[in-house]
Amino acid sequence: MSEGAVVILGEIMLRLSPPGAKRIVQAENFDLVYGGVEANVAVSLSCSVYVPRLPENRDAVGQSLRPAQVIYDRETSAMAEATPEDFD
């Protein structure tokens, strides 16, 4: 990392959408869209390093007749529960 670089710790909002009506565990590839305040700031800074922490979540579903599962609770999110030992 270069001197003067900005390191942003935060959570990235990431939607993984399996093609068709497959569940995440059935998919071989995904369409993905990411965003969130921390990610937007990191992208806006040309000399930034963004360090996300992703939750364990293999049961989320994609499209079709199944309801989508949205996880947006920062109180118990991966970053809220992170400790300094989680990062190298």
Short mmCIF file of N, CA and C in Angstrom, two decimals:
data_model
loop_
_atom_site.label_atom_id
_atom_site.label_comp_id
_atom_site.label_asym_id
_atom_site.label_seq_id
_atom_site.Cartn_x
_atom_site.Cartn_y
_atom_site.Cartn_z
N MET A 1 0.86 -1.17 0.00
CA MET A 1 0.00 0.00 0.00
C MET A 1 0.90 1.23 0.00
N SER A 2 0.54 2.18 -0.80
CA SER A 2 1.36 3.39 -0.91
C SER A 2 1.14 4.31 0.27
N GLU A 3 2.15 5.13 0.56
CA GLU A 3 2.06 6.09 1.65
C GLU A 3 0.94 7.08 1.35
N GLY A 4 0.13 7.37 2.33
CA GLY A 4 -0.97 8.30 2.17
C GLY A 4 -2.24 7.66 1.64
N ALA A 5 -2.24 6.34 1.44
CA ALA A 5 -3.44 5.66 0.97
C ALA A 5 -4.49 5.66 2.07
N VAL A 6 -5.73 5.65 1.68
CA VAL A 6 -6.85 5.62 2.61
C VAL A 6 -7.37 4.19 2.68
N VAL A 7 -7.50 3.65 3.88
CA VAL A 7 -8.07 2.32 4.07
C VAL A 7 -9.47 2.51 4.64
N ILE A 8 -10.44 1.93 3.98
CA ILE A 8 -11.83 2.06 4.41
C ILE A 8 -12.31 0.69 4.86
N LEU A 9 -12.71 0.58 6.12
CA LEU A 9 -13.31 -0.65 6.63
C LEU A 9 -14.82 -0.48 6.54
N GLY A 10 -15.48 -1.49 6.06
CA GLY A 10 -16.92 -1.37 5.97
C GLY A 10 -17.57 -2.59 5.37
N GLU A 11 -18.85 -2.47 5.17
CA GLU A 11 -19.63 -3.56 4.60
C GLU A 11 -20.03 -3.20 3.19
N ILE A 12 -19.93 -4.19 2.34
CA ILE A 12 -20.36 -3.97 0.98
C ILE A 12 -21.73 -4.63 0.81
N MET A 13 -22.61 -3.91 0.18
CA MET A 13 -23.91 -4.49 -0.13
C MET A 13 -23.76 -5.17 -1.48
N LEU A 14 -23.96 -6.47 -1.49
CA LEU A 14 -23.74 -7.26 -2.69
C LEU A 14 -24.95 -8.13 -2.96
N ARG A 15 -25.50 -8.00 -4.15
CA ARG A 15 -26.61 -8.88 -4.55
C ARG A 15 -26.07 -9.89 -5.54
N LEU A 16 -26.17 -11.16 -5.17
CA LEU A 16 -25.83 -12.26 -6.05
C LEU A 16 -27.13 -12.81 -6.61
N SER A 17 -27.27 -12.79 -7.91
CA SER A 17 -28.50 -13.28 -8.55
C SER A 17 -28.16 -14.46 -9.45
N PRO A 18 -28.55 -15.67 -9.05
CA PRO A 18 -28.31 -16.82 -9.92
C PRO A 18 -29.17 -16.70 -11.17
N PRO A 19 -28.68 -17.18 -12.30
CA PRO A 19 -29.50 -17.14 -13.51
C PRO A 19 -30.71 -18.07 -13.38
N GLY A 20 -31.80 -17.69 -14.02
CA GLY A 20 -33.00 -18.52 -13.96
C GLY A 20 -33.60 -18.54 -12.57
N ALA A 21 -34.12 -19.67 -12.18
CA ALA A 21 -34.78 -19.79 -10.87
C ALA A 21 -33.96 -20.63 -9.90
N LYS A 22 -32.65 -20.70 -10.12
CA LYS A 22 -31.79 -21.51 -9.25
C LYS A 22 -31.56 -20.84 -7.91
N ARG A 23 -31.29 -21.67 -6.90
CA ARG A 23 -30.84 -21.16 -5.61
C ARG A 23 -29.34 -20.93 -5.70
N ILE A 24 -28.81 -20.16 -4.76
CA ILE A 24 -27.38 -19.86 -4.76
C ILE A 24 -26.55 -21.13 -4.76
N VAL A 25 -26.92 -22.12 -3.96
CA VAL A 25 -26.12 -23.35 -3.86
C VAL A 25 -26.20 -24.17 -5.15
N GLN A 26 -27.15 -23.90 -6.03
CA GLN A 26 -27.27 -24.62 -7.29
C GLN A 26 -26.56 -23.92 -8.45
N ALA A 27 -26.24 -22.67 -8.29
CA ALA A 27 -25.72 -21.86 -9.39
C ALA A 27 -24.24 -22.12 -9.64
N GLU A 28 -23.87 -22.03 -10.91
CA GLU A 28 -22.46 -22.12 -11.30
C GLU A 28 -21.88 -20.74 -11.57
N ASN A 29 -22.74 -19.73 -11.77
CA ASN A 29 -22.30 -18.35 -11.96
C ASN A 29 -23.41 -17.42 -11.49
N PHE A 30 -23.07 -16.14 -11.33
CA PHE A 30 -23.99 -15.16 -10.78
C PHE A 30 -23.90 -13.84 -11.53
N ASP A 31 -25.00 -13.12 -11.54
CA ASP A 31 -24.97 -11.70 -11.86
C ASP A 31 -24.78 -11.02 -10.52
N LEU A 32 -23.96 -9.98 -10.46
CA LEU A 32 -23.79 -9.31 -9.18
C LEU A 32 -23.78 -7.80 -9.34
N VAL A 33 -24.30 -7.17 -8.32
CA VAL A 33 -24.32 -5.71 -8.23
C VAL A 33 -23.88 -5.37 -6.81
N TYR A 34 -22.95 -4.43 -6.67
CA TYR A 34 -22.52 -4.06 -5.33
C TYR A 34 -22.69 -2.55 -5.13
N GLY A 35 -22.73 -2.17 -3.87
CA GLY A 35 -22.87 -0.77 -3.52
C GLY A 35 -22.77 -0.61 -2.02
N GLY A 36 -23.26 0.50 -1.53
CA GLY A 36 -23.17 0.82 -0.11
C GLY A 36 -22.30 2.05 0.08
N VAL A 37 -22.51 2.74 1.16
CA VAL A 37 -21.82 4.00 1.42
C VAL A 37 -20.31 3.82 1.42
N GLU A 38 -19.82 2.82 2.16
CA GLU A 38 -18.37 2.64 2.26
C GLU A 38 -17.77 2.34 0.89
N ALA A 39 -18.42 1.48 0.12
CA ALA A 39 -17.91 1.14 -1.21
C ALA A 39 -17.94 2.35 -2.13
N ASN A 40 -19.00 3.14 -2.06
CA ASN A 40 -19.09 4.34 -2.89
C ASN A 40 -17.98 5.33 -2.57
N VAL A 41 -17.68 5.50 -1.29
CA VAL A 41 -16.59 6.39 -0.91
C VAL A 41 -15.26 5.83 -1.40
N ALA A 42 -15.04 4.52 -1.25
CA ALA A 42 -13.79 3.90 -1.69
C ALA A 42 -13.60 4.08 -3.20
N VAL A 43 -14.66 3.91 -3.96
CA VAL A 43 -14.56 4.08 -5.41
C VAL A 43 -14.27 5.54 -5.75
N SER A 44 -14.82 6.46 -4.97
CA SER A 44 -14.61 7.88 -5.23
C SER A 44 -13.18 8.33 -4.96
N LEU A 45 -12.47 7.61 -4.11
CA LEU A 45 -11.08 7.94 -3.79
C LEU A 45 -10.17 7.09 -4.66
N SER A 46 -9.34 7.72 -5.43
CA SER A 46 -8.50 6.96 -6.36
C SER A 46 -7.38 6.18 -5.67
N CYS A 47 -7.00 6.55 -4.47
CA CYS A 47 -5.90 5.86 -3.79
C CYS A 47 -6.39 5.13 -2.55
N SER A 48 -7.53 4.43 -2.67
CA SER A 48 -8.11 3.80 -1.50
C SER A 48 -7.94 2.29 -1.52
N VAL A 49 -8.03 1.71 -0.36
CA VAL A 49 -8.07 0.27 -0.18
C VAL A 49 -9.32 -0.01 0.62
N TYR A 50 -10.18 -0.88 0.11
CA TYR A 50 -11.44 -1.20 0.78
C TYR A 50 -11.37 -2.62 1.30
N VAL A 51 -11.62 -2.82 2.60
CA VAL A 51 -11.52 -4.12 3.24
C VAL A 51 -12.89 -4.52 3.76
N PRO A 52 -13.63 -5.34 3.02
CA PRO A 52 -14.94 -5.77 3.49
C PRO A 52 -14.85 -7.05 4.32
N ARG A 53 -15.90 -7.36 5.03
CA ARG A 53 -16.04 -8.65 5.70
C ARG A 53 -17.42 -9.15 5.34
N LEU A 54 -17.50 -10.32 4.73
CA LEU A 54 -18.76 -10.86 4.26
C LEU A 54 -19.32 -11.87 5.25
N PRO A 55 -20.65 -11.93 5.39
CA PRO A 55 -21.26 -12.87 6.32
C PRO A 55 -21.35 -14.27 5.71
N GLU A 56 -21.53 -15.27 6.56
CA GLU A 56 -21.84 -16.62 6.11
C GLU A 56 -23.33 -16.61 5.74
N ASN A 57 -23.65 -16.86 4.47
CA ASN A 57 -25.05 -16.79 4.05
C ASN A 57 -25.24 -17.60 2.79
N ARG A 58 -25.30 -18.92 2.91
CA ARG A 58 -25.44 -19.76 1.72
C ARG A 58 -26.89 -20.05 1.37
N ASP A 59 -27.86 -19.61 2.18
CA ASP A 59 -29.25 -19.95 1.94
C ASP A 59 -30.06 -18.87 1.24
N ALA A 60 -29.44 -17.77 0.87
CA ALA A 60 -30.18 -16.71 0.18
C ALA A 60 -30.68 -17.22 -1.17
N VAL A 61 -31.80 -16.72 -1.60
CA VAL A 61 -32.43 -17.19 -2.86
C VAL A 61 -32.41 -16.11 -3.91
N GLY A 62 -32.61 -16.51 -5.15
CA GLY A 62 -32.63 -15.59 -6.27
C GLY A 62 -34.04 -15.19 -6.64
N GLN A 63 -34.37 -15.21 -7.92
CA GLN A 63 -35.66 -14.75 -8.39
C GLN A 63 -36.67 -15.88 -8.47
N SER A 64 -37.75 -15.68 -9.14
CA SER A 64 -38.83 -16.63 -9.39
C SER A 64 -39.91 -16.47 -8.34
N LEU A 65 -40.64 -17.55 -8.09
CA LEU A 65 -41.77 -17.47 -7.16
C LEU A 65 -41.35 -17.46 -5.71
N ARG A 66 -40.11 -17.83 -5.44
CA ARG A 66 -39.62 -17.78 -4.07
C ARG A 66 -39.41 -16.33 -3.66
N PRO A 67 -39.70 -15.99 -2.42
CA PRO A 67 -39.42 -14.63 -1.98
C PRO A 67 -37.92 -14.42 -1.85
N ALA A 68 -37.48 -13.22 -2.16
CA ALA A 68 -36.07 -12.90 -2.01
C ALA A 68 -35.73 -12.78 -0.54
N GLN A 69 -34.53 -13.15 -0.19
CA GLN A 69 -34.06 -13.00 1.19
C GLN A 69 -33.09 -11.84 1.20
N VAL A 70 -33.42 -10.81 1.94
CA VAL A 70 -32.59 -9.63 2.02
C VAL A 70 -32.03 -9.54 3.43
N ILE A 71 -30.73 -9.39 3.54
CA ILE A 71 -30.10 -9.22 4.85
C ILE A 71 -29.58 -7.79 4.91
N TYR A 72 -30.22 -7.00 5.75
CA TYR A 72 -29.80 -5.60 5.91
C TYR A 72 -30.03 -5.22 7.36
N ASP A 73 -29.23 -5.77 8.23
CA ASP A 73 -29.31 -5.50 9.66
C ASP A 73 -27.90 -5.28 10.15
N ARG A 74 -27.51 -4.03 10.25
CA ARG A 74 -26.12 -3.74 10.60
C ARG A 74 -25.80 -4.00 12.07
N GLU A 75 -26.81 -4.17 12.90
CA GLU A 75 -26.53 -4.41 14.32
C GLU A 75 -25.78 -5.72 14.51
N THR A 76 -26.14 -6.75 13.77
CA THR A 76 -25.47 -8.04 13.87
C THR A 76 -24.76 -8.40 12.57
N SER A 77 -24.35 -7.41 11.83
CA SER A 77 -23.69 -7.66 10.55
C SER A 77 -22.26 -8.14 10.74
N ALA A 78 -21.68 -8.60 9.65
CA ALA A 78 -20.30 -9.11 9.72
C ALA A 78 -19.33 -8.06 10.23
N MET A 79 -19.44 -6.83 9.76
CA MET A 79 -18.51 -5.78 10.19
C MET A 79 -18.79 -5.34 11.63
N ALA A 80 -20.05 -5.30 12.03
CA ALA A 80 -20.38 -4.91 13.40
C ALA A 80 -19.80 -5.91 14.41
N GLU A 81 -19.69 -7.17 14.00
CA GLU A 81 -19.16 -8.21 14.89
C GLU A 81 -17.68 -8.49 14.66
N ALA A 82 -17.05 -7.73 13.77
CA ALA A 82 -15.63 -7.95 13.46
C ALA A 82 -14.76 -7.52 14.64
N THR A 83 -13.64 -8.20 14.76
CA THR A 83 -12.65 -7.84 15.78
C THR A 83 -11.34 -7.54 15.05
N PRO A 84 -10.40 -6.89 15.70
CA PRO A 84 -9.11 -6.59 15.04
C PRO A 84 -8.41 -7.85 14.54
N GLU A 85 -8.65 -8.99 15.18
CA GLU A 85 -8.01 -10.23 14.77
C GLU A 85 -8.52 -10.74 13.42
N ASP A 86 -9.67 -10.22 12.96
CA ASP A 86 -10.23 -10.65 11.66
C ASP A 86 -9.44 -10.09 10.48
N PHE A 87 -8.56 -9.13 10.71
CA PHE A 87 -7.84 -8.47 9.63
C PHE A 87 -6.34 -8.66 9.80
N ASP A 88 -5.67 -8.90 8.69
CA ASP A 88 -4.22 -9.09 8.70
C ASP A 88 -3.55 -7.73 8.55
#
